[in-house]
mmCIF file of C-alpha atoms and ligand atoms in Angstrom:
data_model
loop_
_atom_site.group_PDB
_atom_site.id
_atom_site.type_symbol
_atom_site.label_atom_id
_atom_site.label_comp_id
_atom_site.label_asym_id
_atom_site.label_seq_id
_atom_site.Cartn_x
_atom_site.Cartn_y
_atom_site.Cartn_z
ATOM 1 C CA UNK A 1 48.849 -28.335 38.793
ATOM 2 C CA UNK A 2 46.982 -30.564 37.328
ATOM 3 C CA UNK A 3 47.266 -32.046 33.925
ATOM 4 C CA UNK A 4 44.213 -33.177 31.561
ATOM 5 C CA UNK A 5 44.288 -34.698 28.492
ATOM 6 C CA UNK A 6 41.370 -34.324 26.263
ATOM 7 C CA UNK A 7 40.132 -35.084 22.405
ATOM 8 C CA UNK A 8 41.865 -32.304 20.611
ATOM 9 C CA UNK A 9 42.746 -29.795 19.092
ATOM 10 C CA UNK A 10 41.160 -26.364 20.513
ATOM 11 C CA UNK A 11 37.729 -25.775 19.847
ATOM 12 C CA UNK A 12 36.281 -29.362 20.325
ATOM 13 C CA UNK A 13 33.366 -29.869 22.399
ATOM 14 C CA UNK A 14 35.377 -31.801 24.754
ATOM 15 C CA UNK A 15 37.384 -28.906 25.559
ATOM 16 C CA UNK A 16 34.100 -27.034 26.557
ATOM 17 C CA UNK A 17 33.421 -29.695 28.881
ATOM 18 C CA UNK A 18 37.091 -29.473 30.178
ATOM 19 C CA UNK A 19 36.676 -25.733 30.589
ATOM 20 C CA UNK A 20 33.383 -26.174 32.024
ATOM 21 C CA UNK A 21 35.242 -28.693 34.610
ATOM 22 C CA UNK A 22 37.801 -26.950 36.071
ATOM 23 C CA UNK A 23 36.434 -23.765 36.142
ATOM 24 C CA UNK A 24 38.812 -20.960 36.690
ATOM 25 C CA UNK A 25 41.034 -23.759 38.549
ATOM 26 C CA UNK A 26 45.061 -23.665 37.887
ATOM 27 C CA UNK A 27 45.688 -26.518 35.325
ATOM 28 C CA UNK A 28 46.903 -27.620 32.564
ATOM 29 C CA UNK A 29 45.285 -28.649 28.763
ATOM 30 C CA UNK A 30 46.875 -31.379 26.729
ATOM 31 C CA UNK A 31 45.138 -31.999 23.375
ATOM 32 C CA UNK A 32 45.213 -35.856 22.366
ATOM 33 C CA UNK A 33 44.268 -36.883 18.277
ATOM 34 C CA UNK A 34 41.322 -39.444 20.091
ATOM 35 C CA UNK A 35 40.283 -40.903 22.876
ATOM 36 C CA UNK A 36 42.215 -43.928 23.183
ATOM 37 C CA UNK A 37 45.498 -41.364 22.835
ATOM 38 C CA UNK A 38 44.304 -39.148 25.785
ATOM 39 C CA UNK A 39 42.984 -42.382 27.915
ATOM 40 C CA UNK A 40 46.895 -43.929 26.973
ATOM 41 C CA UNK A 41 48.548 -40.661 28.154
ATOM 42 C CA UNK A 42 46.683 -41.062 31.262
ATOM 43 C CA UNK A 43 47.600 -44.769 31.897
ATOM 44 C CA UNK A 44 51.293 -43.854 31.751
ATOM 45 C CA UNK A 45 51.021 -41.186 33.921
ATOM 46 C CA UNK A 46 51.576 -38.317 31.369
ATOM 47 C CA UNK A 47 48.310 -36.602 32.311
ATOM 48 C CA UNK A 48 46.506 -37.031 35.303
ATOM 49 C CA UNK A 49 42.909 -37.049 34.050
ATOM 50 C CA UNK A 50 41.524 -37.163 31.088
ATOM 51 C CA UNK A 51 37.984 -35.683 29.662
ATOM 52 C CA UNK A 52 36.386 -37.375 26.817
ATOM 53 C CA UNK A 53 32.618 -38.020 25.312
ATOM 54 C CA UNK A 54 30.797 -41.465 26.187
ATOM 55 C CA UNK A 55 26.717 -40.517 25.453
ATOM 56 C CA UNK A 56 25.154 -37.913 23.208
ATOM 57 C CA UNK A 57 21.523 -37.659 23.399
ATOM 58 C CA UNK A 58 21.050 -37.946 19.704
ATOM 59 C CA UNK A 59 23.576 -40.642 18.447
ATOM 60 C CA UNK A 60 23.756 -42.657 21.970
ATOM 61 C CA UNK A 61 26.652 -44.448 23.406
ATOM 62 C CA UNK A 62 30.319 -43.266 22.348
ATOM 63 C CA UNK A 63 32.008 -46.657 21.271
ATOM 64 C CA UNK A 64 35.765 -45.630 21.544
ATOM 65 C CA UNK A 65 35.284 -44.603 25.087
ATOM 66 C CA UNK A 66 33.068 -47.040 26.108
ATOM 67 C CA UNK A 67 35.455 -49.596 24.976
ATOM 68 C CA UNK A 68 38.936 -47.988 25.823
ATOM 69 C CA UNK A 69 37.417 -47.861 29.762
ATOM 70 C CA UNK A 70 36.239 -51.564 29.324
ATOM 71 C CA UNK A 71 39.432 -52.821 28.714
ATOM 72 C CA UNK A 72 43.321 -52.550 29.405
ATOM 73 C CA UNK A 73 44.745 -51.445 32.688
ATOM 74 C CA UNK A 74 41.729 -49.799 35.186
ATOM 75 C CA UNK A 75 40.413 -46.407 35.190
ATOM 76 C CA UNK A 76 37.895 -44.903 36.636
ATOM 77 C CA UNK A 77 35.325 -41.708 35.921
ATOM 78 C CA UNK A 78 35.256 -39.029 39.009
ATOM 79 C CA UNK A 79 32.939 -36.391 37.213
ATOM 80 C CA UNK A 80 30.520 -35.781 34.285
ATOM 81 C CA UNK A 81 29.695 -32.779 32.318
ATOM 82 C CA UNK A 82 26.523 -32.131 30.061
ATOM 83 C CA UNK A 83 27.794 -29.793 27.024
ATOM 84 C CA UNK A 84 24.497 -28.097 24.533
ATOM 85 C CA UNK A 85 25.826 -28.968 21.327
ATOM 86 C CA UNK A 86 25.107 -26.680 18.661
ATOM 87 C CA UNK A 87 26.751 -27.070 15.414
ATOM 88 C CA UNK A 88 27.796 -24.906 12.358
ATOM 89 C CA UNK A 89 29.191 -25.330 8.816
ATOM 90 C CA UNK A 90 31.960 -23.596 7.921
ATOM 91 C CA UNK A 91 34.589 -22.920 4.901
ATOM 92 C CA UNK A 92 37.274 -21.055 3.258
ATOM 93 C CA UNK A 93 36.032 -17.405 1.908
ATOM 94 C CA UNK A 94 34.535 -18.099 -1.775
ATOM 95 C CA UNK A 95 33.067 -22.304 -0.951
ATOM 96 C CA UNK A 96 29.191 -22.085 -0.936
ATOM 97 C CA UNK A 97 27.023 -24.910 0.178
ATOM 98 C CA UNK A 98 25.657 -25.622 -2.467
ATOM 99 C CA UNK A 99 29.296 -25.791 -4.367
ATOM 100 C CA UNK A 100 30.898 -27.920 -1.592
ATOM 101 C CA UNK A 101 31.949 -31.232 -2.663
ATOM 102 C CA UNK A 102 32.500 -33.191 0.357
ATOM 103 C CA UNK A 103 31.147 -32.283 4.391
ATOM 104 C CA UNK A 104 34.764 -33.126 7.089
ATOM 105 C CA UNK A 105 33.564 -33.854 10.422
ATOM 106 C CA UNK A 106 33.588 -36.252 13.641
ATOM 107 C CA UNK A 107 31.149 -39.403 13.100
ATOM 108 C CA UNK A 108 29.197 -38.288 16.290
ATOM 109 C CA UNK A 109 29.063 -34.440 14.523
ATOM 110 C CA UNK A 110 27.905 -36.922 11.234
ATOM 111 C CA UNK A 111 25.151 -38.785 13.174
ATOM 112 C CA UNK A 112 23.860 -35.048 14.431
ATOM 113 C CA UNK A 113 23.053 -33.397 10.997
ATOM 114 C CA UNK A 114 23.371 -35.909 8.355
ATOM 115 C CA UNK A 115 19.685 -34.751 7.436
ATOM 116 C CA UNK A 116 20.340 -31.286 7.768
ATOM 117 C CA UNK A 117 23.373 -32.322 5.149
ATOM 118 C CA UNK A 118 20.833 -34.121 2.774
ATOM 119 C CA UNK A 119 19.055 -30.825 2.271
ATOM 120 C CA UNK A 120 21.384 -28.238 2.321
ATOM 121 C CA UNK A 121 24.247 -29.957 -0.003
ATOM 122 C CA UNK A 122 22.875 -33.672 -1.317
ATOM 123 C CA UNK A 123 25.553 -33.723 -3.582
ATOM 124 C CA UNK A 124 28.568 -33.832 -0.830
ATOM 125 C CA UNK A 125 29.667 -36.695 0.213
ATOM 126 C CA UNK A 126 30.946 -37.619 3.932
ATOM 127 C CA UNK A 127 34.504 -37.225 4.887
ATOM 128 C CA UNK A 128 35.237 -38.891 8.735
ATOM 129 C CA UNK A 129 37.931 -36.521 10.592
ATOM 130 C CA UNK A 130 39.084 -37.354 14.159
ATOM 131 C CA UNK A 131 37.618 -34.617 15.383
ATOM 132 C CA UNK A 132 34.768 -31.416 14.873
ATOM 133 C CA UNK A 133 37.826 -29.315 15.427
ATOM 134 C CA UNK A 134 40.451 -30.856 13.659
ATOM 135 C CA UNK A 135 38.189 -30.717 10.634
ATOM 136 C CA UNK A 136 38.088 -26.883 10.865
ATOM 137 C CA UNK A 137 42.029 -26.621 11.650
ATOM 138 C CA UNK A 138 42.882 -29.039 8.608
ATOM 139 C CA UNK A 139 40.871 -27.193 6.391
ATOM 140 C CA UNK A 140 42.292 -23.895 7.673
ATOM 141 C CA UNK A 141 45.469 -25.002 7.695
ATOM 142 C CA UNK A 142 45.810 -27.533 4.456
ATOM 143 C CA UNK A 143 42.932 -26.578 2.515
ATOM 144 C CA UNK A 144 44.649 -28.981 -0.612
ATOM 145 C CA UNK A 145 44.959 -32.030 1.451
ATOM 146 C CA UNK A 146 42.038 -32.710 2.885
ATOM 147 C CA UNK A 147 39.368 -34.299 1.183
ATOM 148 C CA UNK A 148 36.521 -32.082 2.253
ATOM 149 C CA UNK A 149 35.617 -28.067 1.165
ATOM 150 C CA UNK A 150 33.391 -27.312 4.291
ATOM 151 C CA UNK A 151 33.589 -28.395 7.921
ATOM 152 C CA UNK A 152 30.420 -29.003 10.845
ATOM 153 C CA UNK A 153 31.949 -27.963 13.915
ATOM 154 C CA UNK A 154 31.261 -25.666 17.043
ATOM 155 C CA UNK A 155 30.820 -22.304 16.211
ATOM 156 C CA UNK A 156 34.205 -21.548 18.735
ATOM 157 C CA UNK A 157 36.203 -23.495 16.290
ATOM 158 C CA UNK A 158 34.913 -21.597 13.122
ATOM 159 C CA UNK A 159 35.909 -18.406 14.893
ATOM 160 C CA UNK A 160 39.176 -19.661 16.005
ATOM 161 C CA UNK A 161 40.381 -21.120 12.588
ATOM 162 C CA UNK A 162 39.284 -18.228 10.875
ATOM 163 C CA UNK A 163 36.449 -19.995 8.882
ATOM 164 C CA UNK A 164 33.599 -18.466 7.130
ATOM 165 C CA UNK A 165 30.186 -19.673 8.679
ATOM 166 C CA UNK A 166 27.986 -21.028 5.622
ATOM 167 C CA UNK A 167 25.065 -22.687 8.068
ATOM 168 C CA UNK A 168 24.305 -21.529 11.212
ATOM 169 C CA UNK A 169 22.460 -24.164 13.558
ATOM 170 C CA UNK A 170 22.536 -27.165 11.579
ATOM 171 C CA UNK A 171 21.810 -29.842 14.047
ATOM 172 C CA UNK A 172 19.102 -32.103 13.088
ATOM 173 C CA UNK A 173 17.692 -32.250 16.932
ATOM 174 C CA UNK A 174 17.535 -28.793 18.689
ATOM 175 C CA UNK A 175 19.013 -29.349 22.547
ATOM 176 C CA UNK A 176 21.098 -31.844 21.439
ATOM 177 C CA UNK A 177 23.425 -32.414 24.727
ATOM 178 C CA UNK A 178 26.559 -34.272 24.906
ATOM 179 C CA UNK A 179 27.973 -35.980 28.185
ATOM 180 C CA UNK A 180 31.719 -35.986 28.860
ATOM 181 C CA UNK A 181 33.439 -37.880 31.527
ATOM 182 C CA UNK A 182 36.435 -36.944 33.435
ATOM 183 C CA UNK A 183 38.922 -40.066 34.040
ATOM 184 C CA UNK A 184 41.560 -40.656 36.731
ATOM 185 C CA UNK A 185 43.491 -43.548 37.695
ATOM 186 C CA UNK A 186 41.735 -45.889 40.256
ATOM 187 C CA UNK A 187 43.418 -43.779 43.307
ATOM 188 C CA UNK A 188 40.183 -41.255 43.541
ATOM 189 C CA UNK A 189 36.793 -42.374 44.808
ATOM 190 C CA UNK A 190 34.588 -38.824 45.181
ATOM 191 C CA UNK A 191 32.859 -38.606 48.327
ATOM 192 C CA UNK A 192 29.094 -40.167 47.599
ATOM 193 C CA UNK A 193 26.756 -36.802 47.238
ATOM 194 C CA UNK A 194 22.932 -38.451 47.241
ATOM 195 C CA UNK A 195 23.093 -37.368 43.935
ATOM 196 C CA UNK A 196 25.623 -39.699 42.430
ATOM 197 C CA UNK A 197 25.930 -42.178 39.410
ATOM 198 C CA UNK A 198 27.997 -45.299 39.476
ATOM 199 C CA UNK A 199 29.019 -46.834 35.729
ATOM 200 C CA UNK A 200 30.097 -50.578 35.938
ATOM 201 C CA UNK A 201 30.624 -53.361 32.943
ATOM 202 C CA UNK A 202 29.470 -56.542 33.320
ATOM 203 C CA UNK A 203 30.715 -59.660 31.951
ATOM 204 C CA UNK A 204 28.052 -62.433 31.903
ATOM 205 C CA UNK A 205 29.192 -66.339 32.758
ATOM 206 C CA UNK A 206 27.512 -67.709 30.114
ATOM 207 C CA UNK A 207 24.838 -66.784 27.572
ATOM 208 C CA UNK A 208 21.312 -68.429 28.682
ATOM 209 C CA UNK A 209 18.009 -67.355 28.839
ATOM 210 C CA UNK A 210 17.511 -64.963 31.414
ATOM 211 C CA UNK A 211 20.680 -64.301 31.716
ATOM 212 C CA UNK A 212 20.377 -60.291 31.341
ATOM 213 C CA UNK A 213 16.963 -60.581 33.501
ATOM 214 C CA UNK A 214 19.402 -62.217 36.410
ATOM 215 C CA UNK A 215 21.785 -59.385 36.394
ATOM 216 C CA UNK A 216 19.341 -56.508 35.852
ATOM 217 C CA UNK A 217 17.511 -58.049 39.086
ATOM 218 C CA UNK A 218 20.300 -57.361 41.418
ATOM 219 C CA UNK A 219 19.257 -53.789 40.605
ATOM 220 C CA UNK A 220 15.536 -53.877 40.222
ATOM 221 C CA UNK A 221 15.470 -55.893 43.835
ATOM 222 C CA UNK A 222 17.365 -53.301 45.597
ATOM 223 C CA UNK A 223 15.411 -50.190 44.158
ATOM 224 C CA UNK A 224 18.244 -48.503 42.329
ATOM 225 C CA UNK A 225 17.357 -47.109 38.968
ATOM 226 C CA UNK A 226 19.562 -47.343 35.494
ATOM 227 C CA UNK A 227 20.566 -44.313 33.556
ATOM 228 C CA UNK A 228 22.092 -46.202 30.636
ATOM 229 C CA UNK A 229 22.579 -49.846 29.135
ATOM 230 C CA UNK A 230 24.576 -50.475 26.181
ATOM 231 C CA UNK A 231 25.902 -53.468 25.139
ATOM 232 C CA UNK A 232 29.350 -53.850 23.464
ATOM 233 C CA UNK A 233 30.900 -56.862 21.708
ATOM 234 C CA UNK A 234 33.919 -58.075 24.109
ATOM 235 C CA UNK A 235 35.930 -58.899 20.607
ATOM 236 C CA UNK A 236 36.246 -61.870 22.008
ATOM 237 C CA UNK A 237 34.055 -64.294 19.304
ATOM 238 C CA UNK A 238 30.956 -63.375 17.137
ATOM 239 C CA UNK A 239 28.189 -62.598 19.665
ATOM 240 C CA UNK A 240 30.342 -62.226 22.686
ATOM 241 C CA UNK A 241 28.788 -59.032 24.191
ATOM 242 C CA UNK A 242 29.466 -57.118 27.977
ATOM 243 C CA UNK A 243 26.869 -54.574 29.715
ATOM 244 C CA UNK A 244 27.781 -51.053 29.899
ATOM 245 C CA UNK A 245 26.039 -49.642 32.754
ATOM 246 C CA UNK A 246 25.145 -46.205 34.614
ATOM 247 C CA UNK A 247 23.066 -46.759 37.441
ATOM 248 C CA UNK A 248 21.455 -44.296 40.349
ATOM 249 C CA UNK A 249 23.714 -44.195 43.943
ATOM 250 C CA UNK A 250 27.120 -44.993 44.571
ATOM 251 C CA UNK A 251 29.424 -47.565 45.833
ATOM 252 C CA UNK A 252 28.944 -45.920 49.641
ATOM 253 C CA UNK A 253 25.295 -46.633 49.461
ATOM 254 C CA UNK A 254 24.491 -49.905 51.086
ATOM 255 C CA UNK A 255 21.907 -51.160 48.519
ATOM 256 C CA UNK A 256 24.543 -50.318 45.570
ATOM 257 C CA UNK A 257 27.006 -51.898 47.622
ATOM 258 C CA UNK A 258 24.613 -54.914 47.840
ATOM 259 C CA UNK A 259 23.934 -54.944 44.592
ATOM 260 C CA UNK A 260 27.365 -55.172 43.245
ATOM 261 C CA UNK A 261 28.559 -58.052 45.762
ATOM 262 C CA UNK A 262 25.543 -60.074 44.312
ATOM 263 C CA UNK A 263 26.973 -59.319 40.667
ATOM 264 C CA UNK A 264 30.429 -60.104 41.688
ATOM 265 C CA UNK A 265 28.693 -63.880 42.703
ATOM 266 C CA UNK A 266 26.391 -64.537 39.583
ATOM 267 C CA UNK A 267 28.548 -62.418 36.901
ATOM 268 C CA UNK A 268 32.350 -63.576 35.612
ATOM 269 C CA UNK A 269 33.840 -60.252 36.273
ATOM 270 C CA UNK A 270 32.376 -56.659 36.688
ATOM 271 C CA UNK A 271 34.534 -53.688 36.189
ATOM 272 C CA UNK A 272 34.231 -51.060 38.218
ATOM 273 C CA UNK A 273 33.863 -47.683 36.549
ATOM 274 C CA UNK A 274 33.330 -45.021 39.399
ATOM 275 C CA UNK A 275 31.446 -43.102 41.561
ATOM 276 C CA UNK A 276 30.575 -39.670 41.351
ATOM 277 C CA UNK A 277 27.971 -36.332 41.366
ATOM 278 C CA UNK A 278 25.536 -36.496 38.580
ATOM 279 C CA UNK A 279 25.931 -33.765 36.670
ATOM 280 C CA UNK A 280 21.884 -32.841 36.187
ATOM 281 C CA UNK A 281 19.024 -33.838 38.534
ATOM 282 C CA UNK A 282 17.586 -33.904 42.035
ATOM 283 C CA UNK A 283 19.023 -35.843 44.880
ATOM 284 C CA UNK A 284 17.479 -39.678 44.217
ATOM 285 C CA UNK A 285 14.795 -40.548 46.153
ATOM 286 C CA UNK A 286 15.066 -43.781 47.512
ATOM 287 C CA UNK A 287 12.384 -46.330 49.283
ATOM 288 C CA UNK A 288 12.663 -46.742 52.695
ATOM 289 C CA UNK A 289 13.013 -50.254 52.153
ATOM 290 C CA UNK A 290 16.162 -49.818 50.463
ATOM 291 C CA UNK A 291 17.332 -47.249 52.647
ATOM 292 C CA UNK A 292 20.989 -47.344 53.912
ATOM 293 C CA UNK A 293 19.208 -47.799 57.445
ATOM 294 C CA UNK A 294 17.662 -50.199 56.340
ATOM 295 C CA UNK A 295 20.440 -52.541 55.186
ATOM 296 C CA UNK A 296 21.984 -51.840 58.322
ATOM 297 C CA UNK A 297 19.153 -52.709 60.263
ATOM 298 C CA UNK A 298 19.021 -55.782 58.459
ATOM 299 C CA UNK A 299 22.383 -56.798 58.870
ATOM 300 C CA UNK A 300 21.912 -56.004 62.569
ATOM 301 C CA UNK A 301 18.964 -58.394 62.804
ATOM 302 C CA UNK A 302 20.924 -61.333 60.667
ATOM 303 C CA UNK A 303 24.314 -60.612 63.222
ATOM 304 C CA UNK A 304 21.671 -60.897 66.518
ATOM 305 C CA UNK A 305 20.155 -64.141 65.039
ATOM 306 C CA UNK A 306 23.815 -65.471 64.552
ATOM 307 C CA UNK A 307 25.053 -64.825 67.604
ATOM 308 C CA UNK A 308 22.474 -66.661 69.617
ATOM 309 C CA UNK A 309 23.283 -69.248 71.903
ATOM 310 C CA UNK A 310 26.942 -67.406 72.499
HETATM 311 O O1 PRE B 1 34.672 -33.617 17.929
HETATM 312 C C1 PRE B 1 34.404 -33.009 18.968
HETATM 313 O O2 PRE B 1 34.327 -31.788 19.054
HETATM 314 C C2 PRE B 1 34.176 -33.776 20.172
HETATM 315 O O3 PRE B 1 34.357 -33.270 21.259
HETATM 316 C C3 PRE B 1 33.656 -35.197 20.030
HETATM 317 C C4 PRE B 1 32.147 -35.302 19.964
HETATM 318 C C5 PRE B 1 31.671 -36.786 20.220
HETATM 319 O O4 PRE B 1 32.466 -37.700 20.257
HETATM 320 O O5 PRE B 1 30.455 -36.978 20.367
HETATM 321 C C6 PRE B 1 31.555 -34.480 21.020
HETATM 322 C C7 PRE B 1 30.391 -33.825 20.894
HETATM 323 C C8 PRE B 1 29.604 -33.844 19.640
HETATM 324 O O6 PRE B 1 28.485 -34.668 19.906
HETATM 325 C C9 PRE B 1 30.376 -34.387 18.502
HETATM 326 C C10 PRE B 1 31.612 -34.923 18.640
#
């Protein structure tokens, strides 16, 4: 059976994304207090997978997982699941809006209806919890110690921590969608679909001009198409950054393949993050000129010239 580790505890939108995953598969849920907990556990072999958020389509890139798959020993993403995200506020019988003195919730939840907030209850201040969920449990469950009287969370964690819903619908985008990854250790490569997406970091050599231009190139060239680019500081020294990537294809198609043995020339090391089926959109249509045939008719024409003369 397997065992997945994911940003806990019940009711997160994580665990939708896990549910939505495995379907009505035989497995196992292991909550985790963040992301770099659940992608630890799966590094030591306690879990084996993990699902956590990387992209919301309001707030952008999620930094903690970004980062905890850029660094430390490999892992690599084998699926991706779009989760709706609708939000609610909740509290303890007897707190009204307008009485609540501080909002608990996850900094992504923040980002998603911080104007909503500003309307609704400008005199509350922010409170940053680890996660929607855990906002609603600690306030549930330890209504003294936290520092917060109402929590912005899924409306399945309201329901399950017995909270009263004060705002229904909060978020300040409607169809606000969050994308969750599921992570294995590097021993799974899914089988390439034609509707795939491939997420790599790049590290650059050096910074000079053009330097972005030169690696975005190896992509543009060979027809393949970017989802995302985010940069991320590599901690390393003040303006030390590494490319986050999610590009069109995967590792099996010959022009991805191409691309990524030109970046493993020009860059100083690229991280391979996985292959696998998008979870939205059409099969990608790709130029005949960048066609697996044609790669392999190319590298037919190259081995012929080669091999003249004996
Ligand atoms: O706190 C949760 O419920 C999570 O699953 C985390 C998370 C995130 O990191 O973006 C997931 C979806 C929402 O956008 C807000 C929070």
């Amino acid at each position: 059976m397997t065992r997945y580790a994911y940003l806990g505890p019940e009711g997160t939108f994580t665990q939708q994304a896990l549910l939505s995953w495995v379907a009505d598969a035989e497995h196992e849920q292991v909550p985790f207090g963040s992301v770099d907990a659940a992608l630890d556990a799966l590094r030591s072999g306690e879990v084996d997978a993990a699902v956590v958020p990387i992209e919301n389509s309001v707030e952008g890139g999620v930094s903690a997982t970004l980062d905890a798959l850029a660094s430390g020993d490999p892992l690599v993403i084998v699926g991706e699941v779009l989760v709706p995200i609708t939000f609610v506020a909740c509290a303890r019988p007897g707190t009204t809006l307008a009485a609540a003195r501080a909002i608990g919730t996850h900094s992504h939840a923040w980002a998603q209806v911080r104007g909503w907030a500003g309307k609704a209850a400008p005199q509350a201040i922010y409170v940053p919890t680890l996660s929607t969920a855990s906002a609603a449990k600690d306030l549930a469950e330890h209504p003294g110690e936290v520092g917060y009287d109402v929590a912005v969370c899924a409306p399945i964690a309201a329901e399950h921590f017995g909270l009263e819903v004060v705002g229904h619908d909060i978020g300040d985008m409607t169809n606000a969608v969050t994308r969750f990854v599921v992570v294995s250790r590097p021993d799974w490569l899914p089988a390439s679909t034609g509707r795939d997406k491939t997420t790599v970091v790049l590290y650059q050599r050096s910074d000079r001009a053009g330097g972005l231009l030169e690696l975005l190139e190896q992509f543009a060239v060979r027809g393949i198409n970017m989802t995302r680019l985010e940069s991320r500081p590599t901690k390393e020294s003040m303006g030390s950054y590494c490319f986050s990537i999610d590009l069109e294809g995967h590792v099996q198609d010959e022009r991805v393949g191409a691309a990524l043995m030109s970046l493993h020339r020009v860059c100083a090391d690229v991280r391979f993050l996985g292959s696998y089926p998008a979870a939205a959109g059409t099969p990608i249509s790709v130029d005949p000129i960048t066609s697996d045939a044609a790669f392999v008719a190319a590298r037919e024409w190259l081995d012929r010239l080669r091999h003249l003369g004996g």
